[in-house]
CSV table of C-alpha atoms and ligand atoms in Angstrom, one decimal:
chain,number,residue,atom,x,y,z
A,1,UNK,CA,-1.4,22.2,-9.1
A,2,UNK,CA,2.3,22.7,-10.0
A,3,UNK,CA,3.1,22.9,-13.7
A,4,UNK,CA,6.1,22.2,-15.9
A,5,UNK,CA,6.7,22.8,-19.6
A,6,UNK,CA,5.6,19.4,-21.1
A,7,UNK,CA,6.4,20.5,-24.7
A,8,UNK,CA,9.9,19.0,-24.4
A,9,UNK,CA,8.7,15.8,-22.7
A,10,UNK,CA,10.4,12.9,-24.5
A,11,UNK,CA,11.3,10.3,-21.9
A,12,UNK,CA,9.4,9.3,-18.8
A,13,UNK,CA,11.1,7.3,-16.0
A,14,UNK,CA,9.1,5.0,-13.8
A,15,UNK,CA,10.0,3.3,-10.5
A,16,UNK,CA,8.4,1.5,-7.6
A,17,UNK,CA,9.3,2.4,-4.1
A,18,UNK,CA,8.6,1.3,-0.5
A,19,UNK,CA,6.9,-2.0,0.2
A,20,UNK,CA,5.8,-3.9,-2.9
A,21,UNK,CA,2.1,-4.3,-3.6
A,22,UNK,CA,0.2,-6.7,-6.0
A,23,UNK,CA,-0.8,-4.6,-9.0
A,24,UNK,CA,2.5,-2.6,-9.2
A,25,UNK,CA,3.4,-4.5,-12.4
A,26,UNK,CA,0.0,-3.6,-14.0
A,27,UNK,CA,0.8,0.1,-13.2
A,28,UNK,CA,4.3,-0.1,-14.7
A,29,UNK,CA,2.7,-1.7,-17.8
A,30,UNK,CA,0.1,1.0,-18.1
A,31,UNK,CA,2.7,3.8,-17.7
A,32,UNK,CA,5.0,2.2,-20.2
A,33,UNK,CA,2.4,1.3,-22.8
A,34,UNK,CA,0.6,4.6,-22.7
A,35,UNK,CA,3.8,6.5,-22.9
A,36,UNK,CA,4.8,4.5,-26.0
A,37,UNK,CA,1.4,4.9,-27.4
A,38,UNK,CA,2.0,8.7,-27.3
A,39,UNK,CA,5.4,8.4,-28.9
A,40,UNK,CA,7.4,8.8,-25.7
A,41,UNK,CA,10.3,6.8,-24.5
A,42,UNK,CA,10.2,5.0,-21.1
A,43,UNK,CA,13.0,4.1,-18.8
A,44,UNK,CA,12.6,1.8,-15.8
A,45,UNK,CA,14.6,2.7,-12.7
A,46,UNK,CA,15.5,-0.5,-11.0
A,47,UNK,CA,15.2,-0.7,-7.2
A,48,UNK,CA,13.5,2.6,-6.4
A,49,UNK,CA,15.5,5.6,-5.1
A,50,UNK,CA,18.7,3.5,-4.5
A,51,UNK,CA,18.5,2.6,-8.3
A,52,UNK,CA,18.5,6.3,-9.1
A,53,UNK,CA,21.7,6.8,-7.2
A,54,UNK,CA,23.4,3.7,-8.7
A,55,UNK,CA,22.3,4.7,-12.2
A,56,UNK,CA,20.3,1.5,-12.7
A,57,UNK,CA,18.2,2.6,-15.7
A,58,UNK,CA,16.9,0.4,-18.3
A,59,UNK,CA,14.8,1.1,-21.4
A,60,UNK,CA,11.4,-0.4,-21.3
A,61,UNK,CA,9.9,-1.7,-24.6
A,62,UNK,CA,6.5,-3.0,-25.5
A,63,UNK,CA,8.0,-6.5,-25.1
A,64,UNK,CA,9.6,-5.9,-21.7
A,65,UNK,CA,6.1,-5.2,-20.3
A,66,UNK,CA,4.5,-8.2,-21.8
A,67,UNK,CA,3.2,-10.9,-19.5
A,68,UNK,CA,3.5,-8.9,-16.3
A,69,UNK,CA,-0.1,-7.8,-15.6
A,70,UNK,CA,-0.9,-10.9,-13.7
A,71,UNK,CA,2.4,-11.0,-11.7
A,72,UNK,CA,2.7,-10.0,-8.1
A,73,UNK,CA,5.7,-8.0,-6.8
A,74,UNK,CA,7.4,-5.5,-9.1
A,75,UNK,CA,9.6,-6.3,-12.1
A,76,UNK,CA,11.4,-3.1,-11.3
A,77,UNK,CA,12.2,-4.2,-7.8
A,78,UNK,CA,11.8,-1.8,-4.9
A,79,UNK,CA,13.7,-0.4,-2.0
A,80,UNK,CA,13.8,2.2,0.7
A,81,UNK,CA,16.6,4.7,1.0
A,82,UNK,CA,16.8,6.6,4.4
A,83,UNK,CA,19.7,8.6,3.0
A,84,UNK,CA,17.3,10.3,0.6
A,85,UNK,CA,16.6,12.7,3.6
A,86,UNK,CA,19.9,14.3,2.7
A,87,UNK,CA,19.8,17.1,0.2
A,88,UNK,CA,23.2,16.1,-1.4
A,89,UNK,CA,21.9,12.6,-2.1
A,90,UNK,CA,18.8,14.0,-3.8
A,91,UNK,CA,21.0,16.3,-5.9
A,92,UNK,CA,23.1,13.3,-7.1
A,93,UNK,CA,19.9,11.5,-8.0
A,94,UNK,CA,18.7,14.4,-10.1
A,95,UNK,CA,22.0,14.7,-11.8
A,96,UNK,CA,21.9,11.0,-12.7
A,97,UNK,CA,18.4,11.3,-14.0
A,98,UNK,CA,19.3,14.3,-16.2
A,99,UNK,CA,22.4,12.5,-17.5
A,100,UNK,CA,20.2,9.6,-18.5
A,101,UNK,CA,17.9,12.1,-20.4
A,102,UNK,CA,14.9,11.3,-18.2
A,103,UNK,CA,12.6,14.4,-18.3
A,104,UNK,CA,9.9,13.4,-15.8
A,105,UNK,CA,9.1,10.5,-13.4
A,106,UNK,CA,6.2,8.4,-12.3
A,107,UNK,CA,6.7,7.2,-8.7
A,108,UNK,CA,4.6,4.2,-7.7
A,109,UNK,CA,4.7,3.9,-3.9
A,110,UNK,CA,3.4,5.4,-0.6
A,111,UNK,CA,3.7,8.4,1.6
A,112,UNK,CA,7.4,8.1,2.3
A,113,UNK,CA,8.2,7.7,-1.5
A,114,UNK,CA,6.1,10.8,-2.3
A,115,UNK,CA,8.0,12.9,0.3
A,116,UNK,CA,11.2,12.2,-1.7
A,117,UNK,CA,9.4,13.0,-5.0
A,118,UNK,CA,8.0,16.3,-3.6
A,119,UNK,CA,11.5,17.4,-2.6
A,120,UNK,CA,12.9,16.6,-6.0
A,121,UNK,CA,10.4,19.1,-7.5
A,122,UNK,CA,10.8,21.7,-4.8
A,123,UNK,CA,14.6,21.7,-4.8
A,124,UNK,CA,15.4,20.8,-8.5
A,125,UNK,CA,12.1,21.4,-10.4
A,126,UNK,CA,12.2,17.7,-11.4
A,127,UNK,CA,8.6,16.9,-12.4
A,128,UNK,CA,7.1,13.8,-10.8
A,129,UNK,CA,3.6,12.3,-10.5
A,130,UNK,CA,2.8,9.8,-7.8
A,131,UNK,CA,0.7,6.6,-8.1
A,132,UNK,CA,-0.5,5.3,-4.8
A,133,UNK,CA,0.8,1.7,-4.3
A,134,UNK,CA,0.7,0.1,-0.9
A,135,UNK,CA,-1.3,-2.8,0.6
A,136,UNK,CA,-2.1,-0.6,3.6
A,137,UNK,CA,-4.5,1.8,1.8
A,138,UNK,CA,-3.3,4.5,4.1
A,139,UNK,CA,-2.7,7.3,1.6
A,140,UNK,CA,-4.7,10.5,1.9
A,141,UNK,CA,-6.3,11.9,-1.3
A,142,UNK,CA,-7.4,8.5,-2.7
A,143,UNK,CA,-10.0,6.1,-1.6
A,144,UNK,CA,-8.0,3.1,-2.8
A,145,UNK,CA,-4.4,2.2,-3.2
A,146,UNK,CA,-2.9,-0.5,-5.5
A,147,UNK,CA,-2.6,-3.8,-3.7
A,148,UNK,CA,-5.1,-3.3,-0.9
A,149,UNK,CA,-7.9,-5.3,-2.5
A,150,UNK,CA,-5.5,-8.3,-3.2
A,151,UNK,CA,-4.1,-8.2,0.4
A,152,UNK,CA,-7.6,-8.1,1.9
A,153,UNK,CA,-8.7,-11.1,-0.2
A,154,UNK,CA,-5.5,-13.1,0.6
A,155,UNK,CA,-6.1,-12.4,4.4
A,156,UNK,CA,-9.7,-13.3,4.1
A,157,UNK,CA,-9.0,-16.6,2.4
A,158,UNK,CA,-6.6,-17.4,5.3
A,159,UNK,CA,-9.2,-16.4,7.9
A,160,UNK,CA,-11.8,-18.6,6.3
A,161,UNK,CA,-9.4,-21.5,6.5
A,162,UNK,CA,-8.5,-20.8,10.1
A,163,UNK,CA,-12.2,-20.6,11.0
A,164,UNK,CA,-12.6,-24.3,9.8
A,165,UNK,CA,-9.9,-25.5,12.1
A,166,UNK,CA,-11.0,-23.2,14.9
A,167,UNK,CA,-14.5,-24.6,14.7
A,168,UNK,CA,-13.3,-28.2,14.6
A,169,UNK,CA,-11.2,-27.8,17.8
A,170,UNK,CA,-13.4,-25.2,19.6
A,171,UNK,CA,-10.5,-22.8,19.6
A,172,UNK,CA,-9.9,-19.1,20.0
A,173,UNK,CA,-7.5,-17.6,17.3
A,174,UNK,CA,-5.9,-14.2,16.9
A,175,UNK,CA,-5.0,-13.5,13.3
A,176,UNK,CA,-2.5,-10.7,12.8
A,177,UNK,CA,-2.7,-8.9,9.5
A,178,UNK,CA,-0.4,-6.2,8.1
A,179,UNK,CA,-0.9,-2.5,8.6
A,180,UNK,CA,1.9,-0.4,10.2
A,181,UNK,CA,0.0,2.8,10.9
A,182,UNK,CA,-3.5,1.8,9.9
A,183,UNK,CA,-6.2,-0.7,10.3
A,184,UNK,CA,-7.7,-0.7,6.8
A,185,UNK,CA,-6.9,-4.3,6.1
A,186,UNK,CA,-7.9,-5.4,9.6
A,187,UNK,CA,-11.3,-3.7,9.5
A,188,UNK,CA,-12.2,-5.0,6.0
A,189,UNK,CA,-11.3,-8.6,6.8
A,190,UNK,CA,-12.9,-8.2,10.2
A,191,UNK,CA,-16.2,-7.4,8.6
A,192,UNK,CA,-15.9,-9.8,5.7
A,193,UNK,CA,-14.6,-12.6,7.9
A,194,UNK,CA,-17.1,-12.2,10.7
A,195,UNK,CA,-14.4,-11.6,13.4
A,196,UNK,CA,-15.4,-11.2,17.0
A,197,UNK,CA,-13.1,-8.2,17.5
A,198,UNK,CA,-10.7,-6.0,15.5
A,199,UNK,CA,-7.6,-4.4,17.1
A,200,UNK,CA,-6.4,-1.5,15.0
A,201,UNK,CA,-3.8,1.2,15.7
A,202,UNK,CA,-6.2,4.1,15.3
A,203,UNK,CA,-8.8,2.9,17.7
A,204,UNK,CA,-7.4,0.3,20.0
A,205,UNK,CA,-10.0,-1.9,21.6
A,206,UNK,CA,-9.4,-2.8,25.2
A,207,UNK,CA,-8.6,-6.5,25.7
A,208,UNK,CA,-11.5,-6.6,28.2
A,209,UNK,CA,-13.9,-5.8,25.4
A,210,UNK,CA,-12.8,-8.8,23.3
A,211,UNK,CA,-13.0,-11.0,26.4
A,212,UNK,CA,-16.5,-9.8,27.1
A,213,UNK,CA,-17.5,-10.6,23.5
A,214,UNK,CA,-16.0,-14.1,23.7
A,215,UNK,CA,-17.8,-14.7,27.0
A,216,UNK,CA,-21.1,-13.6,25.6
A,217,UNK,CA,-20.6,-15.9,22.6
A,218,UNK,CA,-19.8,-18.8,24.9
A,219,UNK,CA,-23.0,-18.1,27.0
A,220,UNK,CA,-25.1,-18.7,23.9
A,221,UNK,CA,-23.1,-21.9,23.0
A,222,UNK,CA,-20.4,-20.4,20.7
A,223,UNK,CA,-17.3,-22.5,21.0
A,224,UNK,CA,-14.8,-20.8,18.7
A,225,UNK,CA,-13.8,-17.2,17.9
A,226,UNK,CA,-11.5,-15.2,15.7
A,227,UNK,CA,-10.0,-11.9,16.6
A,228,UNK,CA,-8.1,-9.8,14.1
A,229,UNK,CA,-5.1,-7.6,15.0
A,230,UNK,CA,-3.3,-5.1,12.8
A,231,UNK,CA,0.4,-5.5,13.4
A,232,UNK,CA,0.9,-1.7,14.1
A,233,UNK,CA,4.5,-0.8,14.8
A,234,UNK,CA,5.2,-4.1,16.4
A,235,UNK,CA,4.8,-7.1,14.2
A,236,UNK,CA,4.1,-10.0,16.5
A,237,UNK,CA,1.8,-8.0,18.8
A,238,UNK,CA,-0.8,-10.8,18.5
A,239,UNK,CA,1.4,-12.8,20.9
A,240,UNK,CA,1.1,-10.0,23.5
A,241,UNK,CA,-2.6,-9.9,23.0
A,242,UNK,CA,-2.9,-13.7,23.5
A,243,UNK,CA,-0.8,-13.5,26.6
A,244,UNK,CA,-2.9,-10.7,28.0
A,245,UNK,CA,-6.2,-12.6,27.3
A,246,UNK,CA,-4.7,-15.7,28.9
A,247,UNK,CA,-3.7,-13.7,32.0
A,248,UNK,CA,-7.0,-11.8,32.3
A,249,UNK,CA,-9.5,-14.5,31.3
A,250,UNK,CA,-7.7,-17.8,31.3
A,251,UNK,CA,-8.5,-18.4,27.6
A,252,UNK,CA,-5.8,-20.1,25.5
A,253,UNK,CA,-5.5,-18.3,22.1
A,254,UNK,CA,-3.7,-19.6,19.1
A,255,UNK,CA,-1.8,-17.0,17.1
A,256,UNK,CA,-1.5,-16.9,13.3
A,257,UNK,CA,0.6,-14.1,11.8
A,258,UNK,CA,-0.1,-13.7,8.1
A,259,UNK,CA,2.8,-11.3,7.4
A,260,UNK,CA,4.3,-10.9,4.0
A,261,UNK,CA,2.0,-13.6,2.5
A,262,UNK,CA,-0.4,-10.7,2.1
A,263,UNK,CA,2.0,-8.8,-0.1
A,264,UNK,CA,2.6,-11.5,-2.7
A,265,UNK,CA,0.6,-13.3,-5.3
A,266,UNK,CA,-1.4,-12.4,-8.4
A,267,UNK,CA,-3.4,-9.1,-8.1
A,268,UNK,CA,-7.2,-9.3,-8.2
A,269,UNK,CA,-9.1,-7.9,-11.2
A,270,UNK,CA,-10.0,-4.8,-9.1
A,271,UNK,CA,-6.3,-4.1,-8.4
A,272,UNK,CA,-5.3,-4.7,-12.1
A,273,UNK,CA,-8.0,-2.3,-13.3
A,274,UNK,CA,-7.2,0.4,-10.6
A,275,UNK,CA,-3.4,0.1,-11.4
A,276,UNK,CA,-4.0,0.3,-15.2
A,277,UNK,CA,-6.2,3.4,-14.8
A,278,UNK,CA,-3.9,5.2,-12.3
A,279,UNK,CA,-0.8,4.4,-14.4
A,280,UNK,CA,-2.4,5.7,-17.6
A,281,UNK,CA,-3.7,8.8,-15.7
A,282,UNK,CA,-0.2,9.5,-14.4
A,283,UNK,CA,1.1,9.7,-18.0
A,284,UNK,CA,-1.8,11.9,-19.1
A,285,UNK,CA,-1.1,14.2,-16.1
A,286,UNK,CA,2.6,14.6,-17.1
A,287,UNK,CA,1.5,15.2,-20.8
A,288,UNK,CA,-0.7,18.1,-19.5
A,289,UNK,CA,2.3,19.5,-17.6
A,290,UNK,CA,0.9,18.6,-14.1
A,291,UNK,CA,3.4,17.5,-11.5
A,292,UNK,CA,4.2,17.5,-7.8
A,293,UNK,CA,0.9,15.6,-7.4
A,294,UNK,CA,-0.6,12.2,-7.0
A,295,UNK,CA,-3.3,10.5,-9.2
A,296,UNK,CA,-6.0,8.8,-7.2
A,297,UNK,CA,-9.7,7.9,-7.1
A,298,UNK,CA,-12.3,9.6,-4.9
A,299,UNK,CA,-15.9,8.3,-4.9
A,300,UNK,CA,-15.3,6.6,-8.2
A,301,UNK,CA,-13.9,9.7,-9.9
A,302,UNK,CA,-10.2,9.7,-11.0
A,303,UNK,CA,-8.5,12.8,-9.7
A,304,UNK,CA,-5.1,14.5,-9.5
A,305,UNK,CA,-4.2,15.8,-6.0
A,306,UNK,CA,-1.2,18.0,-5.2
A,307,UNK,CA,1.3,16.3,-3.0
A,308,UNK,CA,0.9,19.1,-0.4
A,309,UNK,CA,-2.6,17.7,0.2
A,310,UNK,CA,-1.4,14.1,0.4
A,311,UNK,CA,1.9,13.9,2.2
A,312,UNK,CA,1.7,13.7,6.0
A,313,UNK,CA,-2.1,13.7,6.0
A,314,UNK,CA,-3.8,10.8,7.8
A,315,UNK,CA,-6.6,8.9,6.1
A,316,UNK,CA,-9.1,7.7,8.6
A,317,UNK,CA,-10.5,4.2,8.8
A,318,UNK,CA,-14.3,4.4,8.5
A,319,UNK,CA,-15.6,4.6,12.1
A,320,UNK,CA,-18.9,3.2,10.8
A,321,UNK,CA,-17.2,0.1,9.5
A,322,UNK,CA,-15.4,-0.5,12.8
A,323,UNK,CA,-18.6,-0.1,14.7
A,324,UNK,CA,-20.4,-2.5,12.3
A,325,UNK,CA,-17.6,-5.1,12.7
A,326,UNK,CA,-18.1,-5.0,16.4
A,327,UNK,CA,-21.9,-4.9,16.3
A,328,UNK,CA,-22.2,-7.8,13.9
A,329,UNK,CA,-19.8,-9.9,16.0
A,330,UNK,CA,-22.0,-9.9,19.1
B,1,LIG,O1,3.9,-2.0,2.6
B,1,LIG,C1,3.3,-1.8,3.8
B,1,LIG,C2,3.7,-2.8,4.8
B,1,LIG,O2,3.4,-4.1,4.3
B,1,LIG,C3,3.1,-2.6,6.1
B,1,LIG,O3,1.8,-3.1,6.3
B,1,LIG,C4,4.1,-3.3,7.0
B,1,LIG,O4,4.1,-2.9,8.3
B,1,LIG,C5,5.4,-3.0,6.3
B,1,LIG,O5,5.1,-2.7,5.0
B,1,LIG,C6,6.5,-4.0,6.4
B,1,LIG,O6,7.5,-3.6,5.7
B,1,LIG,P1,8.9,-4.4,5.3
B,1,LIG,O7,8.8,-5.8,5.9
B,1,LIG,O8,9.0,-4.4,3.8
B,1,LIG,O9,9.9,-3.6,5.9
């Protein structure tokens, strides 16, 4: 674990980065309130890495973090900055942070955000701790990320509603959920929603397999079915699947794309608690002098994992759960 001299730690900066996730506000609150509890100052960086470049820094007080734990989105706003791949851009960001007297950072985001954070330590010895926040749950080194539980529950609620109308009209539906590189949301809602098939980027099911399941269901009198597709790199791919099923089997499938609905709304209790614990642990890690690492949870134990064991590593969807989704759907 990389270490810095935490004796002179006076001001912690906190920012959210990448796609927003329900529970990020609870994490900001935990970082801010625990830092204040320990007598530290806290600065919010507005808009993620772009905010660092534009010097969008604001002091966070006990009051500015009131009434946010239940709110979706992020009060600090978020953004992506492809220019952060350039060393001179990173150098300017560090200069701005030092001018603002920020001594260390907490970055709430995903793999891409942590890559930038890791480089700030490597190139400028600027200490940062990462807090995993993305609805996709695709970050290595932690079993759970902030926002995943809420996104799954939002998608599940939608699927339950779709099942009502699918059953009333004897229809086949394909519901597309988020997940750029991973099928964590798709698999969880597939099992919890009783879907007939789950299409995920990691383990793509052939369309014929879904058609076979639908046919077997029909043979025993089943008249409606729901298939779940993770969007993968092409949001809207559910339309391609519907077209392929129509061409191969003549079934007419309705498509429902849940999209960004899954990223909004009030976080579940599980996400608020996860975010509060991870945010607090991030501050404790900095106080110990730990940096260049992410706080996470593994098998119920809260851990600190070096970024070198997180960034670029692929967390696998549970093969057992994928098999179970398919077995139970028969
Ligand atoms: O935050 C993760 C995620 O929601 C992915 O599931 C999705 O593919 C992507 O972000 C969409 O990103 P945006 O619309 O913000 O560019």
